[in-house]
Amino acid sequence: TPPPPMAPGAGFLLSDTPHEARQSARDLAAAATNLADLKEAVEKFEGCALKKSASNTVFGVGNPEARLVLVGEAPGAEEDRQGEPFVGPSGKLLDAMLRSIGFAREEVYITNILPWRPPGNRQPTIAEIAVCEPFVRRHLELIGPKVVVCLGGSSAKTLMEEDRGITRLRGTWKEMTLGASSVADVTAMFHPAYLLRTPEQKRLAWRDLRAVAQKLS
């Protein structure tokens, strides 16, 4: 017997049809005319299996007209509990990093490539990123920032469309087209969680932050 019809806008099961799931995400993202619409679309989307094991959908937080957007990889345990990106120790470090270049958390916008936590904080898979990518790209189009900072390797490879790892991508810049008429400068930095584990790399992070501040000046 054929499977029951899916609810309108529910997307597809990633495990069965990743191509259709990505197309469904692309259609839903394109139809969103503001961040509230996009958040609703993400929360209704059933095309990513991570949603079933996550406690919350972690959409994004901050100024919807921000000049600076930071994009991490995926929610961790604390983010999954609270439903907000970059809370806990990595969030506190990120806040301190932002303050060092004159920005409060409320002035910027913060989100992730994936809105759902991978079990055990494992690395996101290529398929999971591919399915959710249309949502984060629409996120950026709707905000229209001047600068996008990718935090961590998965975010950098996805948004900068590069195969190189974060060690080589950090500190480099590319232009990113956002919709029909907007362009942002995009760069990569080490993820705050990595900096907590590897504090000797904070020197490079400080250099990268100063470059971000210069782009925004």
PDB file of C-alpha atoms in Angstrom:
ATOM      1  CA  THR A   1       0.000   0.000   0.000  1.00  0.00           C
ATOM      2  CA  PRO A   2       1.245   3.506  -0.705  1.00  0.00           C
ATOM      3  CA  PRO A   3       2.439   5.626   2.242  1.00  0.00           C
ATOM      4  CA  PRO A   4      -0.017   8.167   3.667  1.00  0.00           C
ATOM      5  CA  PRO A   5       0.193  11.668   2.196  1.00  0.00           C
ATOM      6  CA  MET A   6       2.422  14.114   4.041  1.00  0.00           C
ATOM      7  CA  ALA A   7       1.115  17.283   5.605  1.00  0.00           C
ATOM      8  CA  PRO A   8       1.510  20.364   3.397  1.00  0.00           C
ATOM      9  CA  GLY A   9       4.949  21.896   3.871  1.00  0.00           C
ATOM     10  CA  ALA A  10       6.129  19.030   6.040  1.00  0.00           C
ATOM     11  CA  GLY A  11       8.961  18.137   3.691  1.00  0.00           C
ATOM     12  CA  PHE A  12      10.319  14.644   3.235  1.00  0.00           C
ATOM     13  CA  LEU A  13      12.144  12.120   5.370  1.00  0.00           C
ATOM     14  CA  LEU A  14      15.862  12.684   4.945  1.00  0.00           C
ATOM     15  CA  SER A  15      16.673   8.993   5.302  1.00  0.00           C
ATOM     16  CA  ASP A  16      14.516   8.173   2.270  1.00  0.00           C
ATOM     17  CA  THR A  17      14.815  11.102  -0.107  1.00  0.00           C
ATOM     18  CA  PRO A  18      17.592  13.630   0.663  1.00  0.00           C
ATOM     19  CA  HIS A  19      17.246  15.334  -2.722  1.00  0.00           C
ATOM     20  CA  GLU A  20      13.522  15.921  -2.207  1.00  0.00           C
ATOM     21  CA  ALA A  21      14.138  17.028   1.387  1.00  0.00           C
ATOM     22  CA  ARG A  22      16.608  19.666   0.209  1.00  0.00           C
ATOM     23  CA  GLN A  23      14.199  20.820  -2.495  1.00  0.00           C
ATOM     24  CA  SER A  24      11.412  21.060   0.078  1.00  0.00           C
ATOM     25  CA  ALA A  25      13.685  23.150   2.333  1.00  0.00           C
ATOM     26  CA  ARG A  26      14.594  25.356  -0.611  1.00  0.00           C
ATOM     27  CA  ASP A  27      10.925  25.949  -1.476  1.00  0.00           C
ATOM     28  CA  LEU A  28       9.940  26.671   2.124  1.00  0.00           C
ATOM     29  CA  ALA A  29      12.884  29.026   2.613  1.00  0.00           C
ATOM     30  CA  ALA A  30      12.175  30.921  -0.598  1.00  0.00           C
ATOM     31  CA  ALA A  31       8.552  31.441   0.432  1.00  0.00           C
ATOM     32  CA  ALA A  32       9.546  33.098   3.733  1.00  0.00           C
ATOM     33  CA  THR A  33       9.348  36.875   3.450  1.00  0.00           C
ATOM     34  CA  ASN A  34      10.604  37.647   6.957  1.00  0.00           C
ATOM     35  CA  LEU A  35      12.373  35.940   9.855  1.00  0.00           C
ATOM     36  CA  ALA A  36       9.116  35.010  11.581  1.00  0.00           C
ATOM     37  CA  ASP A  37       7.957  33.175   8.450  1.00  0.00           C
ATOM     38  CA  LEU A  38      11.316  31.446   8.161  1.00  0.00           C
ATOM     39  CA  LYS A  39      11.282  30.364  11.796  1.00  0.00           C
ATOM     40  CA  GLU A  40       7.831  28.868  11.344  1.00  0.00           C
ATOM     41  CA  ALA A  41       8.986  27.035   8.205  1.00  0.00           C
ATOM     42  CA  VAL A  42      12.018  25.583   9.987  1.00  0.00           C
ATOM     43  CA  GLU A  43       9.935  24.477  12.972  1.00  0.00           C
ATOM     44  CA  LYS A  44       7.459  22.697  10.689  1.00  0.00           C
ATOM     45  CA  PHE A  45      10.092  21.076   8.473  1.00  0.00           C
ATOM     46  CA  GLU A  46      10.290  17.279   8.830  1.00  0.00           C
ATOM     47  CA  GLY A  47      13.011  16.575   6.270  1.00  0.00           C
ATOM     48  CA  CYS A  48      15.928  16.302   8.705  1.00  0.00           C
ATOM     49  CA  ALA A  49      16.089  13.310  11.023  1.00  0.00           C
ATOM     50  CA  LEU A  50      17.964  15.351  13.667  1.00  0.00           C
ATOM     51  CA  LYS A  51      14.716  17.046  14.587  1.00  0.00           C
ATOM     52  CA  LYS A  52      13.399  13.815  16.108  1.00  0.00           C
ATOM     53  CA  SER A  53      16.218  13.522  18.646  1.00  0.00           C
ATOM     54  CA  ALA A  54      16.514  17.234  19.476  1.00  0.00           C
ATOM     55  CA  SER A  55      14.680  18.878  22.372  1.00  0.00           C
ATOM     56  CA  ASN A  56      14.285  22.239  20.636  1.00  0.00           C
ATOM     57  CA  THR A  57      14.621  23.939  17.287  1.00  0.00           C
ATOM     58  CA  VAL A  58      17.421  26.493  17.677  1.00  0.00           C
ATOM     59  CA  PHE A  59      16.651  29.178  15.119  1.00  0.00           C
ATOM     60  CA  GLY A  60      18.625  32.357  15.773  1.00  0.00           C
ATOM     61  CA  VAL A  61      18.816  35.359  18.052  1.00  0.00           C
ATOM     62  CA  GLY A  62      19.744  39.030  17.867  1.00  0.00           C
ATOM     63  CA  ASN A  63      19.175  42.107  15.757  1.00  0.00           C
ATOM     64  CA  PRO A  64      17.202  41.261  12.574  1.00  0.00           C
ATOM     65  CA  GLU A  65      18.871  44.230  10.845  1.00  0.00           C
ATOM     66  CA  ALA A  66      22.381  43.438  12.060  1.00  0.00           C
ATOM     67  CA  ARG A  67      25.438  44.450  10.060  1.00  0.00           C
ATOM     68  CA  LEU A  68      27.295  41.457  11.512  1.00  0.00           C
ATOM     69  CA  VAL A  69      25.987  37.877  11.490  1.00  0.00           C
ATOM     70  CA  LEU A  70      27.822  34.970  13.100  1.00  0.00           C
ATOM     71  CA  VAL A  71      27.034  31.435  11.921  1.00  0.00           C
ATOM     72  CA  GLY A  72      28.094  28.431  13.986  1.00  0.00           C
ATOM     73  CA  GLU A  73      27.829  24.758  13.156  1.00  0.00           C
ATOM     74  CA  ALA A  74      25.057  23.196  15.252  1.00  0.00           C
ATOM     75  CA  PRO A  75      23.506  23.511  18.719  1.00  0.00           C
ATOM     76  CA  GLY A  76      25.216  21.807  21.639  1.00  0.00           C
ATOM     77  CA  ALA A  77      23.552  20.320  24.701  1.00  0.00           C
ATOM     78  CA  GLU A  78      22.902  23.643  26.452  1.00  0.00           C
ATOM     79  CA  GLU A  79      21.682  25.306  23.256  1.00  0.00           C
ATOM     80  CA  ASP A  80      19.333  22.373  22.665  1.00  0.00           C
ATOM     81  CA  ARG A  81      17.925  22.757  26.187  1.00  0.00           C
ATOM     82  CA  GLN A  82      17.424  26.510  25.965  1.00  0.00           C
ATOM     83  CA  GLY A  83      16.512  26.784  22.289  1.00  0.00           C
ATOM     84  CA  GLU A  84      19.053  29.571  21.730  1.00  0.00           C
ATOM     85  CA  PRO A  85      22.407  29.499  19.913  1.00  0.00           C
ATOM     86  CA  PHE A  86      25.700  30.024  21.713  1.00  0.00           C
ATOM     87  CA  VAL A  87      24.786  29.860  25.371  1.00  0.00           C
ATOM     88  CA  GLY A  88      26.898  28.232  28.055  1.00  0.00           C
ATOM     89  CA  PRO A  89      30.720  28.554  28.118  1.00  0.00           C
ATOM     90  CA  SER A  90      31.153  28.975  24.345  1.00  0.00           C
ATOM     91  CA  GLY A  91      28.440  31.629  24.324  1.00  0.00           C
ATOM     92  CA  LYS A  92      30.131  33.561  27.130  1.00  0.00           C
ATOM     93  CA  LEU A  93      33.407  33.494  25.241  1.00  0.00           C
ATOM     94  CA  LEU A  94      31.670  34.637  22.058  1.00  0.00           C
ATOM     95  CA  ASP A  95      30.067  37.525  23.963  1.00  0.00           C
ATOM     96  CA  ALA A  96      33.501  38.533  25.276  1.00  0.00           C
ATOM     97  CA  MET A  97      34.956  38.330  21.774  1.00  0.00           C
ATOM     98  CA  LEU A  98      32.221  40.585  20.452  1.00  0.00           C
ATOM     99  CA  ARG A  99      32.700  43.090  23.267  1.00  0.00           C
ATOM    100  CA  SER A 100      36.392  43.267  22.390  1.00  0.00           C
ATOM    101  CA  ILE A 101      35.477  44.860  19.047  1.00  0.00           C
ATOM    102  CA  GLY A 102      32.705  47.039  20.470  1.00  0.00           C
ATOM    103  CA  PHE A 103      29.590  44.926  19.897  1.00  0.00           C
ATOM    104  CA  ALA A 104      26.990  43.735  22.358  1.00  0.00           C
ATOM    105  CA  ARG A 105      25.319  40.388  21.687  1.00  0.00           C
ATOM    106  CA  GLU A 106      22.026  42.201  21.081  1.00  0.00           C
ATOM    107  CA  GLU A 107      23.534  44.254  18.250  1.00  0.00           C
ATOM    108  CA  VAL A 108      24.565  41.280  16.101  1.00  0.00           C
ATOM    109  CA  TYR A 109      22.696  38.225  14.873  1.00  0.00           C
ATOM    110  CA  ILE A 110      23.732  34.678  15.763  1.00  0.00           C
ATOM    111  CA  THR A 111      22.587  31.418  14.206  1.00  0.00           C
ATOM    112  CA  ASN A 112      23.882  27.995  13.106  1.00  0.00           C
ATOM    113  CA  ILE A 113      24.091  25.950   9.917  1.00  0.00           C
ATOM    114  CA  LEU A 114      21.874  23.313  11.591  1.00  0.00           C
ATOM    115  CA  PRO A 115      18.892  24.226  13.782  1.00  0.00           C
ATOM    116  CA  TRP A 116      18.942  20.851  15.582  1.00  0.00           C
ATOM    117  CA  ARG A 117      21.586  19.261  17.775  1.00  0.00           C
ATOM    118  CA  PRO A 118      23.357  16.173  16.388  1.00  0.00           C
ATOM    119  CA  PRO A 119      23.257  13.396  19.018  1.00  0.00           C
ATOM    120  CA  GLY A 120      26.264  13.445  21.299  1.00  0.00           C
ATOM    121  CA  ASN A 121      27.463  16.708  19.733  1.00  0.00           C
ATOM    122  CA  ARG A 122      28.927  14.758  16.821  1.00  0.00           C
ATOM    123  CA  GLN A 123      29.967  16.529  13.648  1.00  0.00           C
ATOM    124  CA  PRO A 124      27.088  17.248  11.249  1.00  0.00           C
ATOM    125  CA  THR A 125      27.002  14.979   8.216  1.00  0.00           C
ATOM    126  CA  ILE A 126      27.248  16.267   4.656  1.00  0.00           C
ATOM    127  CA  ALA A 127      23.640  15.189   4.034  1.00  0.00           C
ATOM    128  CA  GLU A 128      22.322  16.994   7.128  1.00  0.00           C
ATOM    129  CA  ILE A 129      24.093  20.189   6.129  1.00  0.00           C
ATOM    130  CA  ALA A 130      22.895  19.943   2.532  1.00  0.00           C
ATOM    131  CA  VAL A 131      19.267  19.604   3.594  1.00  0.00           C
ATOM    132  CA  CYS A 132      19.370  22.526   6.062  1.00  0.00           C
ATOM    133  CA  GLU A 133      21.582  24.875   4.025  1.00  0.00           C
ATOM    134  CA  PRO A 134      18.684  26.600   2.201  1.00  0.00           C
ATOM    135  CA  PHE A 135      17.325  27.802   5.546  1.00  0.00           C
ATOM    136  CA  VAL A 136      20.560  29.433   6.699  1.00  0.00           C
ATOM    137  CA  ARG A 137      21.128  31.061   3.312  1.00  0.00           C
ATOM    138  CA  ARG A 138      17.610  32.521   3.379  1.00  0.00           C
ATOM    139  CA  HIS A 139      18.319  33.654   6.947  1.00  0.00           C
ATOM    140  CA  LEU A 140      21.241  35.706   5.644  1.00  0.00           C
ATOM    141  CA  GLU A 141      19.271  37.070   2.688  1.00  0.00           C
ATOM    142  CA  LEU A 142      16.505  38.344   4.960  1.00  0.00           C
ATOM    143  CA  ILE A 143      18.956  40.086   7.312  1.00  0.00           C
ATOM    144  CA  GLY A 144      21.296  41.436   4.634  1.00  0.00           C
ATOM    145  CA  PRO A 145      24.417  41.925   6.786  1.00  0.00           C
ATOM    146  CA  LYS A 146      27.625  43.614   5.714  1.00  0.00           C
ATOM    147  CA  VAL A 147      29.815  40.889   7.238  1.00  0.00           C
ATOM    148  CA  VAL A 148      29.204  37.173   7.875  1.00  0.00           C
ATOM    149  CA  VAL A 149      31.571  35.300  10.198  1.00  0.00           C
ATOM    150  CA  CYS A 150      31.601  31.502   9.951  1.00  0.00           C
ATOM    151  CA  LEU A 151      32.482  29.944  13.302  1.00  0.00           C
ATOM    152  CA  GLY A 152      34.064  26.539  12.783  1.00  0.00           C
ATOM    153  CA  GLY A 153      34.873  24.284   9.869  1.00  0.00           C
ATOM    154  CA  SER A 154      31.402  23.049   8.907  1.00  0.00           C
ATOM    155  CA  SER A 155      30.040  26.579   8.717  1.00  0.00           C
ATOM    156  CA  ALA A 156      33.059  27.875   6.801  1.00  0.00           C
ATOM    157  CA  LYS A 157      33.097  25.073   4.231  1.00  0.00           C
ATOM    158  CA  THR A 158      29.359  25.430   3.648  1.00  0.00           C
ATOM    159  CA  LEU A 159      29.001  29.191   3.318  1.00  0.00           C
ATOM    160  CA  MET A 160      32.400  29.882   1.746  1.00  0.00           C
ATOM    161  CA  GLU A 161      31.948  26.878  -0.583  1.00  0.00           C
ATOM    162  CA  GLU A 162      35.447  25.609   0.117  1.00  0.00           C
ATOM    163  CA  ASP A 163      36.967  22.192   0.743  1.00  0.00           C
ATOM    164  CA  ARG A 164      39.815  23.540   2.886  1.00  0.00           C
ATOM    165  CA  GLY A 165      39.725  23.115   6.656  1.00  0.00           C
ATOM    166  CA  ILE A 166      39.193  25.889   9.189  1.00  0.00           C
ATOM    167  CA  THR A 167      42.932  26.320   9.832  1.00  0.00           C
ATOM    168  CA  ARG A 168      43.403  27.406   6.230  1.00  0.00           C
ATOM    169  CA  LEU A 169      40.094  29.227   5.829  1.00  0.00           C
ATOM    170  CA  ARG A 170      40.295  31.370   8.962  1.00  0.00           C
ATOM    171  CA  GLY A 171      41.384  34.897   8.198  1.00  0.00           C
ATOM    172  CA  THR A 172      40.515  34.644   4.492  1.00  0.00           C
ATOM    173  CA  TRP A 173      37.698  36.613   2.896  1.00  0.00           C
ATOM    174  CA  LYS A 174      35.199  36.037   0.104  1.00  0.00           C
ATOM    175  CA  GLU A 175      32.154  37.853  -1.230  1.00  0.00           C
ATOM    176  CA  MET A 176      28.787  36.187  -0.732  1.00  0.00           C
ATOM    177  CA  THR A 177      25.779  37.096  -2.858  1.00  0.00           C
ATOM    178  CA  LEU A 178      22.637  37.483  -0.761  1.00  0.00           C
ATOM    179  CA  GLY A 179      19.607  37.478  -3.005  1.00  0.00           C
ATOM    180  CA  ALA A 180      19.314  39.666  -6.078  1.00  0.00           C
ATOM    181  CA  SER A 181      21.090  42.830  -4.999  1.00  0.00           C
ATOM    182  CA  SER A 182      22.953  42.351  -1.709  1.00  0.00           C
ATOM    183  CA  VAL A 183      26.548  41.231  -1.157  1.00  0.00           C
ATOM    184  CA  ALA A 184      28.289  40.448   2.135  1.00  0.00           C
ATOM    185  CA  ASP A 185      31.932  39.933   3.025  1.00  0.00           C
ATOM    186  CA  VAL A 186      32.335  36.477   4.560  1.00  0.00           C
ATOM    187  CA  THR A 187      35.223  35.127   6.621  1.00  0.00           C
ATOM    188  CA  ALA A 188      35.935  32.258   8.996  1.00  0.00           C
ATOM    189  CA  MET A 189      37.172  31.989  12.570  1.00  0.00           C
ATOM    190  CA  PHE A 190      37.840  29.212  15.031  1.00  0.00           C
ATOM    191  CA  HIS A 191      34.712  28.114  16.911  1.00  0.00           C
ATOM    192  CA  PRO A 192      34.595  29.423  20.507  1.00  0.00           C
ATOM    193  CA  ALA A 193      34.312  25.841  21.797  1.00  0.00           C
ATOM    194  CA  TYR A 194      37.607  25.054  20.056  1.00  0.00           C
ATOM    195  CA  LEU A 195      39.209  28.153  21.574  1.00  0.00           C
ATOM    196  CA  LEU A 196      38.151  26.995  25.038  1.00  0.00           C
ATOM    197  CA  ARG A 197      39.961  23.709  24.424  1.00  0.00           C
ATOM    198  CA  THR A 198      42.914  25.324  22.665  1.00  0.00           C
ATOM    199  CA  PRO A 199      43.487  28.733  24.303  1.00  0.00           C
ATOM    200  CA  GLU A 200      46.808  29.256  22.522  1.00  0.00           C
ATOM    201  CA  GLN A 201      44.789  29.891  19.343  1.00  0.00           C
ATOM    202  CA  LYS A 202      43.108  32.946  20.872  1.00  0.00           C
ATOM    203  CA  ARG A 203      45.966  35.049  19.486  1.00  0.00           C
ATOM    204  CA  LEU A 204      44.847  34.192  15.950  1.00  0.00           C
ATOM    205  CA  ALA A 205      41.204  34.741  16.895  1.00  0.00           C
ATOM    206  CA  TRP A 206      42.049  38.235  18.121  1.00  0.00           C
ATOM    207  CA  ARG A 207      43.737  38.970  14.799  1.00  0.00           C
ATOM    208  CA  ASP A 208      40.638  37.747  12.956  1.00  0.00           C
ATOM    209  CA  LEU A 209      38.350  39.859  15.150  1.00  0.00           C
ATOM    210  CA  ARG A 210      40.317  42.989  14.381  1.00  0.00           C
ATOM    211  CA  ALA A 211      39.952  42.262  10.662  1.00  0.00           C
ATOM    212  CA  VAL A 212      36.176  41.909  11.133  1.00  0.00           C
ATOM    213  CA  ALA A 213      36.035  45.237  12.981  1.00  0.00           C
ATOM    214  CA  GLN A 214      37.981  46.878  10.166  1.00  0.00           C
ATOM    215  CA  LYS A 215      35.517  45.583   7.552  1.00  0.00           C
ATOM    216  CA  LEU A 216      32.653  47.032   9.585  1.00  0.00           C
ATOM    217  CA  SER A 217      34.270  50.425  10.189  1.00  0.00           C
TER     218      SER A 217
END
